[in-house]
Amino acid sequence: MPAWLPGRARLSSAGARDLVAIGLLAFVLRAAWALIYGRVDTLASDAFFYQTSASNLADGHGYTQVLGEATAKRPPGFPFLLGLAYKVVGTHVKLGLALNVVLGAATALLLYLLAREAMGRSAGLVAGVGFAILPAPIFFTGLWLPETTFIFMIVGFLALAVFLPERRWTPVALGVTAGLAALTKGEGALLCVIPLAMWWGQGTRGAWLRRTALLLVAMALTLLPWTIRNAIEMDAFIPVATNADTMLWAGHNSEANGGVTYPPKSLLDRIPKRLNSTQNEVEEARLLRREAIHWAIRNPHKELGLIPRKLIALADSTALVFPIWFNTSADRELGTSSVLVFSVLGDGLDYFLLLVTLASLLVIGARRLWHFHRLMRGVLAYLAASLVTYGFVYYGQFRFRVPLEPLMLLVATPLIVSTWQSRRALQGAA
């Protein structure tokens, strides 16, 4: 372990064995899933966009669409990362799945270290093993999507916030990391609330404000080059990606139901004709943003009614991953019996985690958890910010919940450990 880690985080031989066992478990499960069920032949979908843009970057064509015109349709972090890998080892689409396997296993190790630092070895084992076997993150390992990378960035950011020494440059490092996460998925900008919550109450108000300012400026400067690129290539102010406006409209329109909705042809027909694909993308984003804001202002009562529906949609079945991405004509389908088994397993453990997380907030208490350890303050702050984002600003979907599951594990872990220890104590007394 690095010399700058706190004493409690330095590993004994038992800790080293834990890391090896958790790392192997997470790696083997993900590698097996990617090898057997991984999808690399994608049709028109998010995955197809990421594959195409990564290949275009590696070939020197810039961040472009299929026909070679500039785009900012989705955040560029994942394609840039894979494009760099293509540059080094060649264009092999399975590199995306290999990256998922490695980052997924690394995430389990980081969760072990975080929980161990905050709550001891037993908690580390619960969090590390729990994430290693949790089905939903494993399912996404087999898809050419940025979720696995984003999950790693969330947990990695937590590790930096907890383990980095208190130096003047620490807020800058965290700001840069949050900016990179935002360039991978726009919601990564929410990571800034983690250190803000962790620093609250430590030192003077002035010191907190200075560190906050440094972090936010560093994050903004990290986004600036991409924003400038979009201003030049797209002739528009786009800090990250135009899909933010698509997501905004999906959550605020006359047909909004809490989940994803798509703009009708009658609305898109209002976009001027004879535009190239870049111009069309920008005009569509402007139209959807304008319509979403206009509808929200005129329908405040419906906006309030959508909030619980969005939160319910956030808890949608993980089994939806199969009809949407796995059982497509792009690759061989999973059999009905396999889908049923994986769906039951995935939903069962996902809803169990959700239930235990809520139980921990109620039984142990959000207030006690908040004061338990600075790690928990950061976790609770990020979860709260995410609920606001998906429950009000955008919409709910199981795909948005999956990156929150490692943080839910950290909230659930104290209740699991205390319950287990109480059970063992009762058995010992008997």
Short mmCIF file of C-alpha atoms in Angstrom, two decimals:
data_model
loop_
_atom_site.label_atom_id
_atom_site.label_comp_id
_atom_site.label_asym_id
_atom_site.label_seq_id
_atom_site.Cartn_x
_atom_site.Cartn_y
_atom_site.Cartn_z
CA MET A 1 0.00 0.00 0.00
CA PRO A 2 1.19 3.58 -0.59
CA ALA A 3 3.05 5.09 2.32
CA TRP A 4 0.64 8.03 2.52
CA LEU A 5 -2.35 5.88 3.46
CA PRO A 6 -3.54 6.12 7.07
CA GLY A 7 -2.32 3.41 9.38
CA ARG A 8 -5.68 1.66 9.55
CA ALA A 9 -5.76 1.35 5.76
CA ARG A 10 -2.41 -0.39 5.53
CA LEU A 11 -2.98 -4.04 5.03
CA SER A 12 -2.04 -6.94 7.23
CA SER A 13 -1.49 -10.33 5.67
CA ALA A 14 -5.18 -11.05 6.28
CA GLY A 15 -6.10 -7.88 4.41
CA ALA A 16 -3.86 -8.86 1.52
CA ARG A 17 -5.54 -12.28 1.38
CA ASP A 18 -8.93 -10.58 1.38
CA LEU A 19 -7.93 -8.44 -1.58
CA VAL A 20 -6.65 -11.41 -3.55
CA ALA A 21 -9.80 -13.44 -2.88
CA ILE A 22 -12.20 -10.58 -3.67
CA GLY A 23 -10.26 -9.57 -6.76
CA LEU A 24 -10.24 -13.12 -8.11
CA LEU A 25 -13.93 -13.63 -7.39
CA ALA A 26 -14.93 -10.38 -9.10
CA PHE A 27 -12.60 -10.96 -12.05
CA VAL A 28 -13.64 -14.58 -12.68
CA LEU A 29 -17.37 -13.83 -12.56
CA ARG A 30 -17.03 -10.86 -14.90
CA ALA A 31 -14.65 -12.59 -17.29
CA ALA A 32 -16.97 -15.59 -17.52
CA TRP A 33 -19.98 -13.38 -18.19
CA ALA A 34 -18.16 -11.32 -20.83
CA LEU A 35 -16.81 -14.43 -22.58
CA ILE A 36 -20.12 -16.26 -22.65
CA TYR A 37 -22.69 -13.48 -22.99
CA GLY A 38 -20.71 -10.39 -23.98
CA ARG A 39 -22.21 -8.32 -26.80
CA VAL A 40 -19.85 -6.77 -29.32
CA ASP A 41 -22.00 -6.87 -32.48
CA THR A 42 -24.31 -3.92 -31.93
CA LEU A 43 -26.96 -2.40 -34.14
CA ALA A 44 -28.29 1.17 -33.90
CA SER A 45 -27.97 1.79 -30.16
CA ASP A 46 -25.87 3.57 -27.57
CA ALA A 47 -23.29 0.80 -27.83
CA PHE A 48 -23.05 1.24 -31.61
CA PHE A 49 -22.42 4.97 -31.14
CA TYR A 50 -19.64 4.31 -28.60
CA GLN A 51 -17.99 1.71 -30.82
CA THR A 52 -18.10 3.93 -33.88
CA SER A 53 -16.84 7.05 -32.12
CA ALA A 54 -13.98 5.11 -30.47
CA SER A 55 -12.91 3.73 -33.85
CA ASN A 56 -13.11 7.17 -35.46
CA LEU A 57 -10.95 8.65 -32.69
CA ALA A 58 -8.36 5.89 -33.09
CA ASP A 59 -8.29 6.46 -36.85
CA GLY A 60 -7.69 10.19 -36.43
CA HIS A 61 -11.15 11.33 -37.54
CA GLY A 62 -12.02 13.06 -34.28
CA TYR A 63 -15.17 12.62 -32.25
CA THR A 64 -17.53 12.04 -35.15
CA GLN A 65 -20.67 10.17 -36.13
CA VAL A 66 -20.94 7.28 -38.58
CA LEU A 67 -20.77 9.59 -41.61
CA GLY A 68 -17.82 11.51 -40.21
CA GLU A 69 -19.54 14.69 -39.05
CA ALA A 70 -18.75 16.20 -35.66
CA THR A 71 -20.93 15.20 -32.73
CA ALA A 72 -21.42 15.79 -29.03
CA LYS A 73 -24.35 13.39 -28.75
CA ARG A 74 -22.92 11.58 -25.72
CA PRO A 75 -20.11 12.29 -23.24
CA PRO A 76 -16.72 11.53 -24.81
CA GLY A 77 -14.85 9.90 -21.91
CA PHE A 78 -15.60 6.24 -22.66
CA PRO A 79 -14.92 6.50 -26.43
CA PHE A 80 -11.69 8.41 -25.79
CA LEU A 81 -10.53 5.75 -23.35
CA LEU A 82 -11.27 2.94 -25.80
CA GLY A 83 -9.88 4.95 -28.70
CA LEU A 84 -6.60 5.23 -26.80
CA ALA A 85 -6.61 1.47 -26.25
CA TYR A 86 -7.23 0.96 -29.97
CA LYS A 87 -4.25 3.18 -30.72
CA VAL A 88 -2.01 1.03 -28.53
CA VAL A 89 -3.11 -2.52 -29.40
CA GLY A 90 -5.25 -2.14 -32.51
CA THR A 91 -8.98 -1.96 -33.16
CA HIS A 92 -10.47 -4.97 -31.41
CA VAL A 93 -14.05 -4.47 -30.23
CA LYS A 94 -13.63 -6.99 -27.42
CA LEU A 95 -11.26 -4.52 -25.74
CA GLY A 96 -14.37 -2.73 -24.45
CA LEU A 97 -15.47 -5.85 -22.60
CA ALA A 98 -11.94 -6.55 -21.36
CA LEU A 99 -11.79 -3.04 -19.92
CA ASN A 100 -15.12 -3.66 -18.18
CA VAL A 101 -13.82 -6.85 -16.59
CA VAL A 102 -10.67 -5.19 -15.23
CA LEU A 103 -12.44 -2.06 -13.96
CA GLY A 104 -15.25 -4.09 -12.41
CA ALA A 105 -12.77 -6.21 -10.43
CA ALA A 106 -10.83 -3.10 -9.40
CA THR A 107 -14.05 -1.52 -8.12
CA ALA A 108 -14.64 -4.47 -5.78
CA LEU A 109 -11.13 -4.01 -4.34
CA LEU A 110 -11.66 -0.29 -3.77
CA LEU A 111 -14.96 -0.94 -2.01
CA TYR A 112 -13.23 -3.39 0.31
CA LEU A 113 -10.59 -0.78 1.19
CA LEU A 114 -13.16 1.97 1.74
CA ALA A 115 -15.46 -0.08 3.96
CA ARG A 116 -12.48 -1.50 5.86
CA GLU A 117 -11.15 1.98 6.52
CA ALA A 118 -14.49 3.24 7.79
CA MET A 119 -15.90 0.20 9.58
CA GLY A 120 -13.31 -2.55 9.90
CA ARG A 121 -12.41 -5.78 8.14
CA SER A 122 -15.85 -7.41 8.41
CA ALA A 123 -17.43 -4.44 6.67
CA GLY A 124 -14.74 -4.55 4.01
CA LEU A 125 -15.57 -8.16 3.27
CA VAL A 126 -19.30 -7.43 3.07
CA ALA A 127 -18.82 -4.50 0.67
CA GLY A 128 -16.12 -6.14 -1.46
CA VAL A 129 -17.73 -9.56 -1.80
CA GLY A 130 -21.17 -7.98 -2.13
CA PHE A 131 -20.13 -5.96 -5.15
CA ALA A 132 -18.16 -8.87 -6.61
CA ILE A 133 -21.31 -11.03 -6.80
CA LEU A 134 -23.95 -8.36 -7.36
CA PRO A 135 -25.61 -9.34 -10.67
CA ALA A 136 -26.51 -5.95 -12.19
CA PRO A 137 -22.92 -4.62 -12.44
CA ILE A 138 -21.87 -8.01 -13.81
CA PHE A 139 -24.56 -7.83 -16.50
CA PHE A 140 -23.24 -4.45 -17.68
CA THR A 141 -19.73 -5.91 -17.90
CA GLY A 142 -20.88 -7.69 -21.04
CA LEU A 143 -22.09 -4.53 -22.78
CA TRP A 144 -20.27 -1.86 -24.78
CA LEU A 145 -21.56 0.87 -22.49
CA PRO A 146 -19.84 3.33 -20.11
CA GLU A 147 -21.63 2.18 -16.92
CA THR A 148 -18.78 -0.03 -15.67
CA THR A 149 -16.22 2.71 -16.26
CA PHE A 150 -18.46 5.23 -14.53
CA ILE A 151 -18.99 2.95 -11.52
CA PHE A 152 -15.23 2.62 -11.18
CA MET A 153 -14.86 6.40 -11.37
CA ILE A 154 -17.47 6.95 -8.64
CA VAL A 155 -15.84 4.49 -6.25
CA GLY A 156 -12.35 5.64 -7.25
CA PHE A 157 -13.35 9.23 -6.51
CA LEU A 158 -14.57 8.15 -3.07
CA ALA A 159 -11.22 6.44 -2.48
CA LEU A 160 -9.34 9.61 -3.43
CA ALA A 161 -11.55 11.72 -1.18
CA VAL A 162 -10.93 9.39 1.76
CA PHE A 163 -7.27 8.45 1.30
CA LEU A 164 -5.63 11.51 -0.25
CA PRO A 165 -3.66 13.51 2.33
CA GLU A 166 -4.88 16.95 3.34
CA ARG A 167 -2.80 19.19 1.11
CA ARG A 168 -3.46 22.42 -0.78
CA TRP A 169 -3.57 20.52 -4.05
CA THR A 170 -6.13 17.94 -2.85
CA PRO A 171 -9.23 19.95 -3.90
CA VAL A 172 -7.64 20.51 -7.30
CA ALA A 173 -7.02 16.78 -7.78
CA LEU A 174 -10.59 15.99 -6.80
CA GLY A 175 -11.95 18.70 -9.08
CA VAL A 176 -10.04 17.34 -12.07
CA THR A 177 -11.26 13.81 -11.30
CA ALA A 178 -14.88 15.00 -11.02
CA GLY A 179 -14.51 16.78 -14.35
CA LEU A 180 -13.24 13.61 -16.01
CA ALA A 181 -16.16 11.68 -14.53
CA ALA A 182 -18.58 14.28 -15.93
CA LEU A 183 -16.98 13.77 -19.35
CA THR A 184 -17.75 10.05 -19.00
CA LYS A 185 -21.35 10.52 -17.87
CA GLY A 186 -22.80 13.96 -17.28
CA GLU A 187 -24.00 12.96 -13.83
CA GLY A 188 -20.35 12.69 -12.83
CA ALA A 189 -20.49 16.41 -12.05
CA LEU A 190 -22.47 15.42 -8.93
CA LEU A 191 -19.29 13.90 -7.49
CA CYS A 192 -18.30 17.35 -6.28
CA VAL A 193 -20.85 17.04 -3.45
CA ILE A 194 -18.87 14.16 -1.91
CA PRO A 195 -15.86 16.16 -0.68
CA LEU A 196 -18.08 19.15 0.12
CA ALA A 197 -20.02 16.93 2.54
CA MET A 198 -16.86 15.30 3.88
CA TRP A 199 -15.20 18.67 4.55
CA TRP A 200 -18.28 20.14 6.24
CA GLY A 201 -17.58 20.84 9.90
CA GLN A 202 -13.83 20.30 9.54
CA GLY A 203 -12.06 23.59 10.12
CA THR A 204 -13.46 27.06 9.62
CA ARG A 205 -16.20 28.14 7.24
CA GLY A 206 -13.62 30.13 5.29
CA ALA A 207 -11.40 27.08 4.81
CA TRP A 208 -14.41 25.09 3.55
CA LEU A 209 -15.30 27.82 1.08
CA ARG A 210 -11.71 28.05 -0.22
CA ARG A 211 -11.49 24.30 -0.78
CA THR A 212 -14.92 24.30 -2.41
CA ALA A 213 -13.91 27.10 -4.77
CA LEU A 214 -10.69 25.31 -5.73
CA LEU A 215 -12.56 22.08 -6.45
CA LEU A 216 -15.27 23.74 -8.55
CA VAL A 217 -12.78 25.84 -10.53
CA ALA A 218 -10.63 22.76 -11.21
CA MET A 219 -13.70 20.83 -12.39
CA ALA A 220 -14.79 23.70 -14.65
CA LEU A 221 -11.29 24.02 -16.14
CA THR A 222 -11.27 20.28 -16.84
CA LEU A 223 -14.51 20.66 -18.80
CA LEU A 224 -13.36 23.82 -20.57
CA PRO A 225 -11.29 22.26 -23.42
CA TRP A 226 -14.21 20.05 -24.40
CA THR A 227 -16.63 22.98 -24.18
CA ILE A 228 -14.33 25.00 -26.46
CA ARG A 229 -14.12 22.10 -28.89
CA ASN A 230 -17.92 21.94 -29.02
CA ALA A 231 -18.16 25.70 -29.57
CA ILE A 232 -15.80 25.37 -32.55
CA GLU A 233 -17.09 22.10 -34.05
CA MET A 234 -20.77 22.38 -33.11
CA ASP A 235 -21.15 26.17 -33.02
CA ALA A 236 -23.00 25.92 -29.70
CA PHE A 237 -22.44 26.05 -25.96
CA ILE A 238 -22.31 22.38 -24.95
CA PRO A 239 -20.35 21.73 -21.74
CA VAL A 240 -20.54 17.93 -22.09
CA ALA A 241 -23.12 16.43 -24.46
CA THR A 242 -26.42 17.17 -26.20
CA ASN A 243 -28.10 14.08 -24.74
CA ALA A 244 -28.56 16.08 -21.53
CA ASP A 245 -31.32 18.00 -23.35
CA THR A 246 -32.86 14.77 -24.62
CA MET A 247 -32.95 13.45 -21.05
CA LEU A 248 -34.39 16.73 -19.80
CA TRP A 249 -37.23 16.60 -22.31
CA ALA A 250 -37.93 12.93 -21.48
CA GLY A 251 -38.69 13.96 -17.91
CA HIS A 252 -40.74 17.07 -18.72
CA ASN A 253 -43.37 16.72 -21.42
CA SER A 254 -47.07 16.03 -21.79
CA GLU A 255 -46.45 12.28 -22.17
CA ALA A 256 -43.93 11.99 -19.32
CA ASN A 257 -44.63 8.98 -17.10
CA GLY A 258 -41.57 8.81 -14.83
CA GLY A 259 -39.54 6.66 -17.21
CA VAL A 260 -38.00 7.31 -20.58
CA THR A 261 -40.13 8.93 -23.29
CA TYR A 262 -39.16 9.86 -26.84
CA PRO A 263 -40.01 13.02 -28.78
CA PRO A 264 -42.72 12.46 -31.41
CA LYS A 265 -42.13 13.03 -35.09
CA SER A 266 -44.53 15.98 -35.04
CA LEU A 267 -42.18 17.78 -32.63
CA LEU A 268 -38.97 16.89 -34.46
CA ASP A 269 -40.51 18.03 -37.75
CA ARG A 270 -40.20 21.58 -36.43
CA ILE A 271 -36.42 21.38 -36.91
CA PRO A 272 -35.40 23.21 -40.11
CA LYS A 273 -34.73 20.94 -43.07
CA ARG A 274 -31.52 20.66 -45.09
CA LEU A 275 -29.26 20.72 -42.06
CA ASN A 276 -26.27 18.43 -41.83
CA SER A 277 -26.22 15.94 -38.97
CA THR A 278 -24.16 18.21 -36.70
CA GLN A 279 -26.50 21.15 -37.14
CA ASN A 280 -29.53 18.90 -36.75
CA GLU A 281 -28.16 17.55 -33.47
CA VAL A 282 -27.68 21.07 -32.09
CA GLU A 283 -31.11 22.27 -33.23
CA GLU A 284 -32.82 19.20 -31.81
CA ALA A 285 -31.12 19.76 -28.43
CA ARG A 286 -32.21 23.42 -28.40
CA LEU A 287 -35.78 22.53 -29.32
CA LEU A 288 -36.08 19.80 -26.68
CA ARG A 289 -34.55 21.98 -23.97
CA ARG A 290 -36.86 24.87 -24.78
CA GLU A 291 -39.96 22.66 -24.87
CA ALA A 292 -39.06 20.89 -21.60
CA ILE A 293 -38.56 24.13 -19.68
CA HIS A 294 -41.70 25.65 -21.17
CA TRP A 295 -43.80 22.60 -20.20
CA ALA A 296 -42.35 22.46 -16.67
CA ILE A 297 -43.14 26.12 -16.01
CA ARG A 298 -46.71 25.76 -17.25
CA ASN A 299 -47.42 22.49 -15.41
CA PRO A 300 -46.01 22.72 -11.86
CA HIS A 301 -48.70 20.40 -10.41
CA LYS A 302 -47.86 17.69 -12.95
CA GLU A 303 -44.16 18.16 -12.19
CA LEU A 304 -44.82 17.35 -8.54
CA GLY A 305 -46.85 14.30 -9.48
CA LEU A 306 -44.02 12.99 -11.67
CA ILE A 307 -41.44 12.97 -8.86
CA PRO A 308 -42.66 9.76 -7.14
CA ARG A 309 -43.18 8.11 -10.52
CA LYS A 310 -39.60 8.89 -11.51
CA LEU A 311 -38.27 7.45 -8.26
CA ILE A 312 -40.34 4.30 -8.77
CA ALA A 313 -38.99 4.03 -12.32
CA LEU A 314 -35.46 4.35 -10.89
CA ALA A 315 -36.17 1.06 -9.10
CA ASP A 316 -37.23 -0.68 -12.31
CA SER A 317 -36.35 -4.33 -12.81
CA THR A 318 -32.74 -5.03 -13.75
CA ALA A 319 -34.12 -7.83 -15.95
CA LEU A 320 -34.96 -5.14 -18.53
CA VAL A 321 -31.30 -5.27 -19.53
CA PHE A 322 -32.01 -8.51 -21.43
CA PRO A 323 -34.74 -7.44 -23.87
CA ILE A 324 -33.07 -4.07 -24.41
CA TRP A 325 -29.43 -5.10 -24.98
CA PHE A 326 -28.81 -8.83 -24.77
CA ASN A 327 -31.66 -10.42 -26.70
CA THR A 328 -31.29 -8.46 -29.91
CA SER A 329 -30.73 -9.60 -33.46
CA ALA A 330 -27.17 -8.29 -33.25
CA ASP A 331 -25.95 -11.42 -31.49
CA ARG A 332 -27.14 -14.81 -30.42
CA GLU A 333 -29.99 -14.62 -27.98
CA LEU A 334 -30.05 -15.90 -24.44
CA GLY A 335 -32.50 -18.75 -24.06
CA THR A 336 -35.77 -18.15 -22.23
CA SER A 337 -34.72 -20.31 -19.30
CA SER A 338 -31.38 -18.49 -18.96
CA VAL A 339 -33.08 -15.11 -19.03
CA LEU A 340 -35.53 -16.26 -16.37
CA VAL A 341 -32.75 -17.50 -14.07
CA PHE A 342 -30.62 -14.39 -14.47
CA SER A 343 -33.65 -12.11 -14.13
CA VAL A 344 -34.76 -13.71 -10.87
CA LEU A 345 -31.22 -13.67 -9.51
CA GLY A 346 -30.57 -10.09 -10.57
CA ASP A 347 -33.85 -8.67 -9.36
CA GLY A 348 -33.74 -10.69 -6.15
CA LEU A 349 -30.34 -9.39 -5.06
CA ASP A 350 -31.00 -5.87 -6.36
CA TYR A 351 -34.23 -5.48 -4.41
CA PHE A 352 -32.67 -7.10 -1.36
CA LEU A 353 -29.91 -4.48 -1.51
CA LEU A 354 -32.47 -1.70 -1.91
CA LEU A 355 -34.46 -3.04 1.05
CA VAL A 356 -31.41 -3.36 3.32
CA THR A 357 -30.22 0.12 2.32
CA LEU A 358 -33.55 1.65 3.30
CA ALA A 359 -33.60 -0.45 6.48
CA SER A 360 -30.14 0.81 7.42
CA LEU A 361 -31.28 4.42 6.95
CA LEU A 362 -34.26 3.74 9.22
CA VAL A 363 -32.82 1.36 11.83
CA ILE A 364 -29.38 2.90 12.28
CA GLY A 365 -30.66 6.29 11.22
CA ALA A 366 -29.50 8.69 8.52
CA ARG A 367 -28.28 11.11 11.20
CA ARG A 368 -26.08 8.50 12.90
CA LEU A 369 -24.75 7.32 9.56
CA TRP A 370 -23.95 10.93 8.62
CA HIS A 371 -21.81 11.37 11.74
CA PHE A 372 -20.40 7.83 11.64
CA HIS A 373 -17.50 8.50 9.27
CA ARG A 374 -16.69 11.15 6.70
CA LEU A 375 -16.92 8.47 3.99
CA MET A 376 -20.59 7.98 4.86
CA ARG A 377 -21.25 11.72 4.64
CA GLY A 378 -19.93 11.73 1.10
CA VAL A 379 -21.94 8.63 0.17
CA LEU A 380 -25.20 10.01 1.56
CA ALA A 381 -24.66 13.38 -0.11
CA TYR A 382 -24.09 11.77 -3.52
CA LEU A 383 -27.12 9.50 -3.17
CA ALA A 384 -29.28 12.49 -2.20
CA ALA A 385 -28.02 14.55 -5.15
CA SER A 386 -28.70 11.62 -7.49
CA LEU A 387 -32.26 11.21 -6.23
CA VAL A 388 -32.89 14.90 -6.96
CA THR A 389 -31.32 14.57 -10.41
CA TYR A 390 -33.27 11.48 -11.47
CA GLY A 391 -36.39 12.22 -9.45
CA PHE A 392 -36.84 15.76 -10.73
CA VAL A 393 -34.37 16.98 -13.36
CA TYR A 394 -34.32 13.91 -15.63
CA TYR A 395 -36.27 10.66 -15.23
CA GLY A 396 -35.90 7.26 -13.60
CA GLN A 397 -34.46 4.10 -15.18
CA PHE A 398 -32.71 0.99 -13.86
CA ARG A 399 -29.64 1.94 -15.90
CA PHE A 400 -29.24 5.06 -13.75
CA ARG A 401 -29.59 3.03 -10.54
CA VAL A 402 -26.82 0.54 -11.26
CA PRO A 403 -23.96 3.07 -10.70
CA LEU A 404 -25.52 3.89 -7.33
CA GLU A 405 -25.42 0.28 -6.12
CA PRO A 406 -21.87 0.32 -4.72
CA LEU A 407 -22.82 3.34 -2.62
CA MET A 408 -25.99 1.59 -1.50
CA LEU A 409 -23.78 -1.30 -0.43
CA LEU A 410 -21.75 1.03 1.76
CA VAL A 411 -24.93 2.32 3.42
CA ALA A 412 -26.29 -1.21 3.89
CA THR A 413 -23.02 -2.63 5.25
CA PRO A 414 -23.27 -1.29 8.86
CA LEU A 415 -26.67 -2.95 9.31
CA ILE A 416 -25.49 -6.23 7.80
CA VAL A 417 -22.38 -6.31 9.99
CA SER A 418 -24.19 -5.34 13.18
CA THR A 419 -26.92 -7.92 12.52
CA TRP A 420 -24.35 -10.64 11.90
CA GLN A 421 -22.34 -9.74 15.00
CA SER A 422 -25.50 -9.69 17.16
CA ARG A 423 -26.45 -13.10 15.85
CA ARG A 424 -23.02 -14.52 16.65
CA ALA A 425 -23.13 -12.97 20.12
CA LEU A 426 -26.50 -14.62 20.80
CA GLN A 427 -25.20 -17.95 19.57
CA GLY A 428 -22.15 -17.59 21.81
CA ALA A 429 -24.32 -16.78 24.82
CA ALA A 430 -26.48 -19.81 24.15
#
